[in-house]
Coordinates of C-alpha atoms in Angstrom, one line a residue:
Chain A
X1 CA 46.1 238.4 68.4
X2 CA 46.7 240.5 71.3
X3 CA 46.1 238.4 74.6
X4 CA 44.9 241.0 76.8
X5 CA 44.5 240.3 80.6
X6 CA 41.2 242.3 80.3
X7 CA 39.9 239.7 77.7
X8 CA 41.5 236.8 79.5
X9 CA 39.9 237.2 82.9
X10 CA 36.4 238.2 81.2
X11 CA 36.0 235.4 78.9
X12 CA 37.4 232.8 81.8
X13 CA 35.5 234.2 84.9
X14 CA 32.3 235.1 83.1
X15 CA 32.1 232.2 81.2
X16 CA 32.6 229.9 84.2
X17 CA 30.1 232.6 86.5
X18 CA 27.2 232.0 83.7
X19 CA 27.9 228.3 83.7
X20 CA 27.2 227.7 86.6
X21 CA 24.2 230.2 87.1
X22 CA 22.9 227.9 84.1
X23 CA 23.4 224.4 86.8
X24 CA 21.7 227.0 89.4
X25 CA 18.8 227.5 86.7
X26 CA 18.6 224.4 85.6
X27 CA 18.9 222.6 88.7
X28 CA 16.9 219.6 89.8
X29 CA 17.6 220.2 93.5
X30 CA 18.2 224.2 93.2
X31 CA 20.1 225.0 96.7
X32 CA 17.5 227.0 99.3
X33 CA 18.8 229.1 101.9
X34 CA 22.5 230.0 102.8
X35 CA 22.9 227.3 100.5
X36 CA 21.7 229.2 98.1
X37 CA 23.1 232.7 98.8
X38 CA 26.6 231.3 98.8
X39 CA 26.2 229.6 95.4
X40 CA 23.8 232.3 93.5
X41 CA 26.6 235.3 95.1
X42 CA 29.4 232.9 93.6
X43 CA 27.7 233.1 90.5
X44 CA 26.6 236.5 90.4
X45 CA 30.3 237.9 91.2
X46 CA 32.3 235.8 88.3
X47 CA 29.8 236.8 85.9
X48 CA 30.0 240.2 87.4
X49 CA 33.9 240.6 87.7
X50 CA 33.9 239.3 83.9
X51 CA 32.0 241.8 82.6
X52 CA 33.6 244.4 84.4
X53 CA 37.1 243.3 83.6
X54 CA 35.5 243.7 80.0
X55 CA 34.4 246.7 80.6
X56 CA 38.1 247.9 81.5
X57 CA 39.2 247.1 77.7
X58 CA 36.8 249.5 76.2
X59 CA 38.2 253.0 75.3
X60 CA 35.2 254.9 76.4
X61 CA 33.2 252.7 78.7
X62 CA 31.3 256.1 79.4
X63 CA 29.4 254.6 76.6
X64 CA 29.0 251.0 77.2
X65 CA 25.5 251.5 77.3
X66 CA 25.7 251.8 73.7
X67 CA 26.7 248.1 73.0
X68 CA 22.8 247.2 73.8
X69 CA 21.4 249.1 70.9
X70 CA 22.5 246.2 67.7
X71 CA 21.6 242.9 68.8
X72 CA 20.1 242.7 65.6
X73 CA 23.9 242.3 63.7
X74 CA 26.1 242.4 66.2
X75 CA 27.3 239.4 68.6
X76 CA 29.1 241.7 70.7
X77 CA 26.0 243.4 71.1
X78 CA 23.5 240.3 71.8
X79 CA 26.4 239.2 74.6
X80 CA 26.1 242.4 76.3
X81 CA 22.2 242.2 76.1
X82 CA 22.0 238.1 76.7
X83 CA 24.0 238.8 79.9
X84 CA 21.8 241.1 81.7
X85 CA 18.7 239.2 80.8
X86 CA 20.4 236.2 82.4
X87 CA 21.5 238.7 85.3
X88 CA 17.8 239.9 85.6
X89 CA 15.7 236.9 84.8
X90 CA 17.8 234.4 87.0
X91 CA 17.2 237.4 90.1
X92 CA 13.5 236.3 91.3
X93 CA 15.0 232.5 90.9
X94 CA 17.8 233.4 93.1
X95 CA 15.9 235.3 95.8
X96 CA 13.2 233.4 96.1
X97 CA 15.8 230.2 97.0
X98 CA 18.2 232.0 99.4
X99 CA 15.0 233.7 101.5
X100 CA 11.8 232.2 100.4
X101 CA 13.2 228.2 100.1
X102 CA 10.8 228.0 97.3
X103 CA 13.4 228.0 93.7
X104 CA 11.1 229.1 90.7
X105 CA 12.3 226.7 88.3
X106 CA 10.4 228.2 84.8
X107 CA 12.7 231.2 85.5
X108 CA 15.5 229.3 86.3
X109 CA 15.4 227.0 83.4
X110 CA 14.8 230.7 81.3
X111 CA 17.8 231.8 82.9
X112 CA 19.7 228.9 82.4
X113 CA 19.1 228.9 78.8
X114 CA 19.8 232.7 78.4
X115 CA 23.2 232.0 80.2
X116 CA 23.7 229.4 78.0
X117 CA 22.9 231.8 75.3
X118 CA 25.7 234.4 76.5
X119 CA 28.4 231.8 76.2
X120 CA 27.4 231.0 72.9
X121 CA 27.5 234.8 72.0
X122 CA 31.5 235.1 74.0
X123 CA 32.5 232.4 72.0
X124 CA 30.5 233.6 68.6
X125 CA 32.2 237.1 69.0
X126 CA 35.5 235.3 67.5
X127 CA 34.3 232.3 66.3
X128 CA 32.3 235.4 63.4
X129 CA 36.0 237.2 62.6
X130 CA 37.1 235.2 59.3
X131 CA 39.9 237.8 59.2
X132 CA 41.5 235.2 62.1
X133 CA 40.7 231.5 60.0
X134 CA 41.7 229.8 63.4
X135 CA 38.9 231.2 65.6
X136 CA 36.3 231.3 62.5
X137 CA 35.6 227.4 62.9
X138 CA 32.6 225.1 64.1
X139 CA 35.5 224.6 66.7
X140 CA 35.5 227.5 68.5
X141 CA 31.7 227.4 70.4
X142 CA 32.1 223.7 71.8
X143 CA 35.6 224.8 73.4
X144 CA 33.9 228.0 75.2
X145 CA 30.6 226.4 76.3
X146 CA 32.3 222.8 77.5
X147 CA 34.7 225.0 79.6
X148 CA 32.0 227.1 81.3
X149 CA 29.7 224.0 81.5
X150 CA 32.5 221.7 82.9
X151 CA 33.5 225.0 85.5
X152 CA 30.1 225.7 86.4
X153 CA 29.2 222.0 87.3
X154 CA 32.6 221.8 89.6
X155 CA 31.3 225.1 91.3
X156 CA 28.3 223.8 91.9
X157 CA 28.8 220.4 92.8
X158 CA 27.6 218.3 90.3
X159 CA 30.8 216.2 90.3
X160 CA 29.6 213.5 88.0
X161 CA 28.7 216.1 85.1
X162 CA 31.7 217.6 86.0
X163 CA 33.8 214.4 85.2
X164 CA 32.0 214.0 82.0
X165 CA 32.1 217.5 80.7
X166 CA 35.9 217.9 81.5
X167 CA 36.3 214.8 79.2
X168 CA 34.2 216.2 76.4
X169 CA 36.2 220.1 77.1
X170 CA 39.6 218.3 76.3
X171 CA 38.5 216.7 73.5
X172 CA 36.9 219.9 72.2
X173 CA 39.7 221.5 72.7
X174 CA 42.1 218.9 70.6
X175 CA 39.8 219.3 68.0
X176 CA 40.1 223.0 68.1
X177 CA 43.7 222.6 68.2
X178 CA 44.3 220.3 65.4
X179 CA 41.5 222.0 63.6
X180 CA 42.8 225.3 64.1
X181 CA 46.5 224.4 62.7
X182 CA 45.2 224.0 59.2
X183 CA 43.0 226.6 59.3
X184 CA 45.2 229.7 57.7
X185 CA 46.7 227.4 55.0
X186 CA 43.1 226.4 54.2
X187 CA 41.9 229.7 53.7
X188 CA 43.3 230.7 51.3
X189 CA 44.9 234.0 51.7
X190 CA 48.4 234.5 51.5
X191 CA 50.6 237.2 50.2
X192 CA 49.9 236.2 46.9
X193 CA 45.7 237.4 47.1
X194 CA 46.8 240.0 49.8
X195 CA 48.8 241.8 47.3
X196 CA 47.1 240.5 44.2
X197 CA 50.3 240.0 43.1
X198 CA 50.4 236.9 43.4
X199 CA 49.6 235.9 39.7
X200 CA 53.1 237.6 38.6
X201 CA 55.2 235.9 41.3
X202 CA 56.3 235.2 44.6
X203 CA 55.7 238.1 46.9
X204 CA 57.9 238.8 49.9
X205 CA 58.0 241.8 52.4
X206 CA 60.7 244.2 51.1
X207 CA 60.2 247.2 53.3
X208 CA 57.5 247.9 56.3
X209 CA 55.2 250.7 55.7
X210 CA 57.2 252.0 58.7
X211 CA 60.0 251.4 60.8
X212 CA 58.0 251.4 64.4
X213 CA 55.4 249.6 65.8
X214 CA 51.8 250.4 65.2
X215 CA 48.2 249.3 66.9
X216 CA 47.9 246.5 64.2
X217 CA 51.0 244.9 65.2
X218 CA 50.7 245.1 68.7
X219 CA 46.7 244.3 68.2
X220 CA 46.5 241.9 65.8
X221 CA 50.3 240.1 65.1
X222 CA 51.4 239.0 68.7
X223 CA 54.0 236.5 67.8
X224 CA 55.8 235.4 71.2
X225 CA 53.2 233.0 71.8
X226 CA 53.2 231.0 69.2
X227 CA 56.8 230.0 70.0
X228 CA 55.3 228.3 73.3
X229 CA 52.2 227.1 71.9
X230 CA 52.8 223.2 72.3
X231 CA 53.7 223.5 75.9
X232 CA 50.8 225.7 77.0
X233 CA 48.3 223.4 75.0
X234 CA 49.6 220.4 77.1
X235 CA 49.8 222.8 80.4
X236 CA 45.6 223.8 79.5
X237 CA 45.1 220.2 78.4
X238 CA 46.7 218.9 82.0
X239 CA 45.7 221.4 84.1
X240 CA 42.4 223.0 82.6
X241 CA 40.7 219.3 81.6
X242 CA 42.1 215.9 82.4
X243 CA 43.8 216.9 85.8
X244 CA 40.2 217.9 87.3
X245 CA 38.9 214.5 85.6
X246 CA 41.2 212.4 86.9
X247 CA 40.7 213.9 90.6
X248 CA 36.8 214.1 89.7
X249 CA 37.3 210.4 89.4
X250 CA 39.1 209.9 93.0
X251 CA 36.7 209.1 96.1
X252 CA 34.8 213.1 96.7
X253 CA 35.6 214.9 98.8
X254 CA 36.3 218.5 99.2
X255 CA 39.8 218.6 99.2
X256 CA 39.9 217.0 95.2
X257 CA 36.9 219.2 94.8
X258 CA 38.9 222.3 95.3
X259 CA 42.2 221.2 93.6
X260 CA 40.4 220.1 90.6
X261 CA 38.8 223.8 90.4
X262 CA 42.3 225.4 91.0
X263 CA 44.0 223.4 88.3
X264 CA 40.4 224.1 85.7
X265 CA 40.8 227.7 86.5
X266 CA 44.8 227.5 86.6
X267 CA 44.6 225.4 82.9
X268 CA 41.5 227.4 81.4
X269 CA 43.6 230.8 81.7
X270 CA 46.3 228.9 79.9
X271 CA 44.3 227.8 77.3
X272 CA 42.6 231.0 77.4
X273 CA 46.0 233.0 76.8
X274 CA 46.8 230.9 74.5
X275 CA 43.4 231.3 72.3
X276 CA 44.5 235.1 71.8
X277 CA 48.3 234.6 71.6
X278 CA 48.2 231.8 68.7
X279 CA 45.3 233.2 66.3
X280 CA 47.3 234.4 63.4
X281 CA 45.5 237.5 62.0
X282 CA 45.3 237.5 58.3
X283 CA 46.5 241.3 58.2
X284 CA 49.7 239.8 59.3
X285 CA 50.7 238.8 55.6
X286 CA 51.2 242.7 55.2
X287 CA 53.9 242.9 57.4
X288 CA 55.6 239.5 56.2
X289 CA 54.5 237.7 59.4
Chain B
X1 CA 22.7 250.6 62.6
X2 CA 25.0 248.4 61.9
X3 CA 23.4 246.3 59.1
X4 CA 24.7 246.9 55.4
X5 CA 22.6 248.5 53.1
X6 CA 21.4 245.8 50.5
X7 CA 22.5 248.5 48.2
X8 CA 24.2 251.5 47.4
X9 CA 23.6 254.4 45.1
X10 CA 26.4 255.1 43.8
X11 CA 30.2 253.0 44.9
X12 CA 32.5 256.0 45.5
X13 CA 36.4 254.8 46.2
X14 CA 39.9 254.6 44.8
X15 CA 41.7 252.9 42.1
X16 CA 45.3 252.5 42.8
X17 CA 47.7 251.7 40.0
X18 CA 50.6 249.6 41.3
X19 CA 52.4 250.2 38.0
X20 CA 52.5 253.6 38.8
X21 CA 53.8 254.4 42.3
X22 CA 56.5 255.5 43.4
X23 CA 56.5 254.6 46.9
X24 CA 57.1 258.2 48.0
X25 CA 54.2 257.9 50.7
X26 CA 53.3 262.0 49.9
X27 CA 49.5 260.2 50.1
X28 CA 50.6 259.1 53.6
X29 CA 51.7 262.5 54.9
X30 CA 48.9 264.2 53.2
X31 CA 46.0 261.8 54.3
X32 CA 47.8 262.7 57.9
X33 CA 47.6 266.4 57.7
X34 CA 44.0 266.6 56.4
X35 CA 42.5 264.2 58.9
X36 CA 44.3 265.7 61.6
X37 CA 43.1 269.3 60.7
X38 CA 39.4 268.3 60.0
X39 CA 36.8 266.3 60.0
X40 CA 36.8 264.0 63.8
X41 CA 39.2 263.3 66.0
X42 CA 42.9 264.6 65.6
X43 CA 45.3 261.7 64.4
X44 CA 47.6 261.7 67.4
X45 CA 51.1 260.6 67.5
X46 CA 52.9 258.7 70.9
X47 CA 56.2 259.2 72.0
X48 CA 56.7 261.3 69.1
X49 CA 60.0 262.8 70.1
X50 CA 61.0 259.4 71.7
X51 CA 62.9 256.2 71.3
X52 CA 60.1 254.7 70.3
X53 CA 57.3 257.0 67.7
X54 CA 54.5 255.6 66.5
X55 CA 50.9 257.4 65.2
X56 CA 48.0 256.7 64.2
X57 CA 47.5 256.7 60.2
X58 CA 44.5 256.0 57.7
X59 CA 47.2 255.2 54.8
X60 CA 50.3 253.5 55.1
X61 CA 52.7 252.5 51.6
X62 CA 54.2 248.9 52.0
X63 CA 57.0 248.0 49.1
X64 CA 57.0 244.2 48.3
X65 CA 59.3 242.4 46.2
X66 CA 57.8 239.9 43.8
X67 CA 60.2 236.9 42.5
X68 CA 59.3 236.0 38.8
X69 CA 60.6 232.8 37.4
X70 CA 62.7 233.8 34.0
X71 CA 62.5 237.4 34.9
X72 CA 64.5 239.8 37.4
X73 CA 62.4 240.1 40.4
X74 CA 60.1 243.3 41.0
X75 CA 59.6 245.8 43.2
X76 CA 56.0 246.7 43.8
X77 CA 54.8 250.3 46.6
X78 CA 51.7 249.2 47.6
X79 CA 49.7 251.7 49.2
X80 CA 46.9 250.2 51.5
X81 CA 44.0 252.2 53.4
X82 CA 40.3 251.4 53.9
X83 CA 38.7 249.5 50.5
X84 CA 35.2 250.7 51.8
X85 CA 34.0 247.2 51.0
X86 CA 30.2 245.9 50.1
X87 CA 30.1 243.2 52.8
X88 CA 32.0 245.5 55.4
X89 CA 33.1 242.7 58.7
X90 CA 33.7 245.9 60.3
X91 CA 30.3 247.8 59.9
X92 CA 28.4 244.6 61.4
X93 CA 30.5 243.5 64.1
X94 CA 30.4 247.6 65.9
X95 CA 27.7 246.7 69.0
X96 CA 26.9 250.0 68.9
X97 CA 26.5 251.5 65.7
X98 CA 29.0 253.9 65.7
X99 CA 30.7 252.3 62.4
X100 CA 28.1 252.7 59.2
X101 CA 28.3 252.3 55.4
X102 CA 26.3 255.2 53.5
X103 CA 23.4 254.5 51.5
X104 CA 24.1 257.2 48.9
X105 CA 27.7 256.9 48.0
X106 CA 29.1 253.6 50.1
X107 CA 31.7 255.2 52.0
X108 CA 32.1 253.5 55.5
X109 CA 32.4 255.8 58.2
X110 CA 32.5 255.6 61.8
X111 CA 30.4 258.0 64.4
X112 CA 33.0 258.6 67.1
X113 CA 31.1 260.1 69.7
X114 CA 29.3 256.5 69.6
X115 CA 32.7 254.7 69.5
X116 CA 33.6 252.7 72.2
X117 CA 37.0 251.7 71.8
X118 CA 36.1 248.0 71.7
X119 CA 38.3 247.4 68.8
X120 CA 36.3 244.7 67.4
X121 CA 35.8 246.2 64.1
X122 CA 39.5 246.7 63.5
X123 CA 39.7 243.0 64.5
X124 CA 37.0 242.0 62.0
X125 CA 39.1 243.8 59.1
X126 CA 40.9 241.7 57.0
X127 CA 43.0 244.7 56.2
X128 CA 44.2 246.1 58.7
X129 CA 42.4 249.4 57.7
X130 CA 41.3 250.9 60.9
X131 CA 43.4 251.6 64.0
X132 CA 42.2 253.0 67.3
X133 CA 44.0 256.3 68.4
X134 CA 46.3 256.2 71.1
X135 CA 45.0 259.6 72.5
X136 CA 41.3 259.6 71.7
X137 CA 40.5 256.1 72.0
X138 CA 38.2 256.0 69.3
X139 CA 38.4 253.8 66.0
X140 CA 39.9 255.9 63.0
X141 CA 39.9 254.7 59.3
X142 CA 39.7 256.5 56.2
X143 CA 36.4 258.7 55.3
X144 CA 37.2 259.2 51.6
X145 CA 37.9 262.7 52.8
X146 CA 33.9 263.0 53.0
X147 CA 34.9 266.5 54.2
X148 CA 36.6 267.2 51.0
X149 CA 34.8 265.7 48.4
X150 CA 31.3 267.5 48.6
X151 CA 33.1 270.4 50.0
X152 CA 31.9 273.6 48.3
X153 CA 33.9 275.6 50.1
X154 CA 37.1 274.2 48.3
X155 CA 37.7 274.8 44.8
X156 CA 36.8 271.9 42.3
X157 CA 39.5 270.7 41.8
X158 CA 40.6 270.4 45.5
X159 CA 36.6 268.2 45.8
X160 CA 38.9 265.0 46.1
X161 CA 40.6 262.9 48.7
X162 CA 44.0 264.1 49.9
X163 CA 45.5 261.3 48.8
X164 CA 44.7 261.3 45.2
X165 CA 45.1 265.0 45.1
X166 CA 48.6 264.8 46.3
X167 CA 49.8 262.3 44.4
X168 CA 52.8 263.4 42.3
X169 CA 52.7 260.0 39.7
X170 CA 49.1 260.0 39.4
X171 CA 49.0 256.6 40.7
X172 CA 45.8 257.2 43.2
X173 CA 42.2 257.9 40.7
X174 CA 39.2 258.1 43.1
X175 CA 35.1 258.4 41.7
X176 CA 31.8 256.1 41.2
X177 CA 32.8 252.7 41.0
X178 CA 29.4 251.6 40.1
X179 CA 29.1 253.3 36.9
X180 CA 30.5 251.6 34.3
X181 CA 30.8 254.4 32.3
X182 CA 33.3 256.7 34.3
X183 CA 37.1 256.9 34.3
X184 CA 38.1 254.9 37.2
X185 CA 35.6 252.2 36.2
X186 CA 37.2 252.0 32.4
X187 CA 40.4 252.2 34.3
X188 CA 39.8 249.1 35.9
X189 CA 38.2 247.1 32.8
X190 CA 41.4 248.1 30.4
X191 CA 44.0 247.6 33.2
X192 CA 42.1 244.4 34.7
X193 CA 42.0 246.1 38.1
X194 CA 41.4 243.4 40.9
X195 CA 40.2 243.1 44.6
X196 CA 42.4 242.2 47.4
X197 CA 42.0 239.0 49.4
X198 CA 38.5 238.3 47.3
X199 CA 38.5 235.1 49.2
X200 CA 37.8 236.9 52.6
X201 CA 34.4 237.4 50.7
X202 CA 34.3 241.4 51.7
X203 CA 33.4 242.7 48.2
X204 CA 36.1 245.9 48.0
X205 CA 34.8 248.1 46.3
X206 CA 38.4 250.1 45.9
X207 CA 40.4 248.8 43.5
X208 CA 44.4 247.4 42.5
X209 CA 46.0 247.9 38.9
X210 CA 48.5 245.3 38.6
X211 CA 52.1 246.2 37.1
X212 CA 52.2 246.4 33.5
X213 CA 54.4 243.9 31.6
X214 CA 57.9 245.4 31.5
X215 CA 59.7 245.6 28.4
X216 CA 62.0 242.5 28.0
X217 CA 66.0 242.5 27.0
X218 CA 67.9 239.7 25.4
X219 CA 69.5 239.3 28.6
X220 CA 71.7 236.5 29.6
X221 CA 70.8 233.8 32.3
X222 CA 72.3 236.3 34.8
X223 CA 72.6 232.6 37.4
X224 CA 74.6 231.6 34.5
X225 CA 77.5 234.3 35.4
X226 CA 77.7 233.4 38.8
X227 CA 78.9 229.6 38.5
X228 CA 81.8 229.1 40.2
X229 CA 84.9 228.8 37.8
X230 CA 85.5 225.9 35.9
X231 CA 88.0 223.4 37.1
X232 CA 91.7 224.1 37.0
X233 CA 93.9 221.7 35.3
X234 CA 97.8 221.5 35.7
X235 CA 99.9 222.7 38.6
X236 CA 96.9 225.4 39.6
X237 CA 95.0 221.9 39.6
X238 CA 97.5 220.2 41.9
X239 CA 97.7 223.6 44.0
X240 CA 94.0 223.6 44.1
X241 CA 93.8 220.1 45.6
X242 CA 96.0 220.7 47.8
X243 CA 95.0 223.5 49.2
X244 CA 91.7 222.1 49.7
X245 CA 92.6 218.9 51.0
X246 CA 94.4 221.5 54.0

């Protein structure tokens, strides 16, 4: 699949905005005061940027507000909505910190759960697509809510959860690796069923439908990255996961704070690129690749 | 909405007889020029006097080559455009509702002035059925020429897709896939038509007629022929060593 920077920056800096709004929400000690401005305006602006950046991919965003009308079948849809009920219900919790010092912790556990809920829709939105067997896996959620969990608790300073989750994220995302590699072979499409002409023999691209590109193959069969996909899974599992654990695990402070967010965020648009570039497209066995 | 109707009144699509094409792709040019002159948005080309052209299309002809054991190998035109499928990925992924399947005659359409441009649904399609147009930035895919087919205007005989109306081998058949009794549905039980990729679970309800048998000749194990010579003996023997061993 295409990896398009639009996608790239939305599902990284929203997911890891919304993760930590759900620490904010779900918060023990919620920060009060500047405290508090400083973290909910963190959380606020990746969560905002994300969904702009998103916003930048659509064709006619003129009618984004559109994409709130079919929660009912649509995960697209429930993501747009889930994220500005987080937005709005996690707004009294926030205000009410930074200028009141008084967190309202049933909203901010209701936000936290609804942010919770948008991650799960992100990752759902490819995680649904069985046209693409590597994303249409069990797999897929753990990888996208780990990472935003694991990002949000760096952000907000909840360095033991952090050092946990960023454990749990690199083994999610082995398993969605390993997972993921069988996951065209096992299901069972081919050239044979694509053409149905299978049964008669074996089937082999003679001629393209035509001799230039078109939207599908620049969409949906991106095949540079799969020629770098072992290296960028050890760059995103280095950098994105056991780097920050490893520094996570040094005495804190807020130098290996901020060096083991740079290398999440550095290793998460890694693995993040690579979650687009690698996902072979089963329209692909049209075109003999 | 985007929800699929449980059901459908009638299955209206194409059965598309693989024995039968030519591969000349008239059904691609012809789907072009209708849908570009009617019904929607305008199927735009890019570059289209450059070094690098590409358009947008609803229909595109691919020619495979199937390798038969025992047998010289094949080669198959396989036109491929929308299958307007049962359990449509594309119709319930759209977070809008611009793309719809129609209760009364199944045909999956798309709304563009509620398009998007997401892309999702051409993401969704196993297929590769529906492209987004370069200028107008909304998703196109085929509408079984809706604008043709109950088209009073146009004289019966024209009341049928482009595509099928076009096609000089009578390859393309199009009509009610869920009556048992019409042509394209006896078509499909005497020819044992099939679905593509039925284990993407999308229910086409367009469907493939596989190549008929060909006739067979006595012919010799053509592999047979090309086996290198047999071994010289003599002084083209010696000469044959020797020139090897150089």
């Amino acid at each position: 699949m295409h990896p398009a920077p639009s996608l790239i920056l939305f599902t990284t800096l929203s997911g890891l905005g919304f993760g930590l709004l759900a620490w904010l929400g779900f918060g023990l000690k919620a920060p009060t005061g500047f405290a508090a401005i400083v973290f909910f305006g963190l959380g606020y602006a990746l969560a905002g940027i994300g969904l702009l950046a998103a916003a930048f991919h659509l064709g006619h965003p003129e009618r984004a507000l559109l994409a709130f009308t079919q929660w009912r079948s649509s995960w697209l849809s429930r993501e747009a909505v889930l994220s500005a009920a987080t937005l709005a219900v996690m707004a009294p919790h926030a205000a009410a910190s930074a200028f009141w010092g008084t967190p309202l912790p049933v909203l901010g556990w209701l936000g936290g759960l609804l942010a919770l809920a948008t991650i799960l829709a992100t990752a759902m939105i490819y995680a649904q697509i069985r046209a693409v067997p590597r994303w249409h896996h069990w797999s897929t959620p753990p990888v996208f809510l780990l990472a935003a969990l694991a990002g949000g608790a760096l952000l907000a300073a909840k360095l033991t959860a952090a050092l946990w989750l960023m454990l749990a994220l690199s083994l999610a995302m082995v398993a969605h690796w390993v997972a993921g590699d069988r996951r065209f072979a096992g299901s069972g499409s081919d050239a044979g069923t694509a053409t149905g002409l299978g049964k008669i023999g074996k089937v082999r691209l003679l001629e393209p439908p035509h001799s230039g590109r078109n939207y599908l193959l620049r969409e949906m069969v991106h095949v540079v990255g799969r020629k770098h996909a072992h290296k960028l899974r050890l760059i995103a599992l280095g950098l994105g996961a056991l780097g920050p654990a490893f520094l996570l695990m040094l005495p804190a402070s807020y130098l290996t704070a901020l060096l083991a967010l740079v290398l999440h965020m550095t290793g998460m648009l890694a693995q993040r690129w690579l979650f687009f570039a690698e996902a072979e497209h089963v329209v692909g066995l049209y075109y003999g690749r | 909405m985007t929800t699929l109707p449980t059901k459908t009144d009638r299955k209206l699509g194409l059965v598309i007889d693989l024995d039968t094409c030519v591969g000349c792709h008239a059904c691609v040019i012809s789907c072009k020029g209708w849908n570009t002159q009617n019904y929607g948005a305008p199927l735009s080309d890019m570059d289209a006097y450059g070094a690098e052209p590409e358009g947008t299309f609803l229909n595109r002809v691919h020619s495979f080559e199937v390798t038969r054991e025992q047998a010289p190998p094949m080669v198959v035109h396989f036109p491929k455009s929308c299958l307007h499928c049962d359990n449509a990925p594309c119709v319930t992924v759209c977070p809008t509702g611009a793309s719809y399947k129609r209760t009364e005659d199944g045909i999956v359409l798309v709304n563009e002035s509620a398009c998007i441009g997401c892309g999702l649904c051409a993401w969704a399609c196993p297929y590769g059925a529906r492209e987004m147009d370069g200028a107008e930035k909304v998703m196109k895919k085929c509408t079984l020429c809706v604008d043709r087919i109950y088209n009073e205007n146009l004289p019966e005989e024209d009341r049928e897709p482009a595509c099928v109306r076009t096609c000089p081998a009578g390859a393309r058949h199009f009509g009610d896939l869920s009556d048992p009794d019409s042509d394209v549905s006896q078509l499909v039980a005497a020819r044992e038509g099939f679905d593509l990729m039925p284990e993407q679970g999308t229910q086409p309800v367009n469907k493939y007629l596989p190549p008929r048998a060909r006739d067979s000749l006595d012919m010799p194990d053509l592999a047979s022929l090309c086996d290198p010579a047999p071994e010289a003996t003599g002084f083209l023997g010696w000469l044959d060593r020797a020139l090897e061993k150089l």
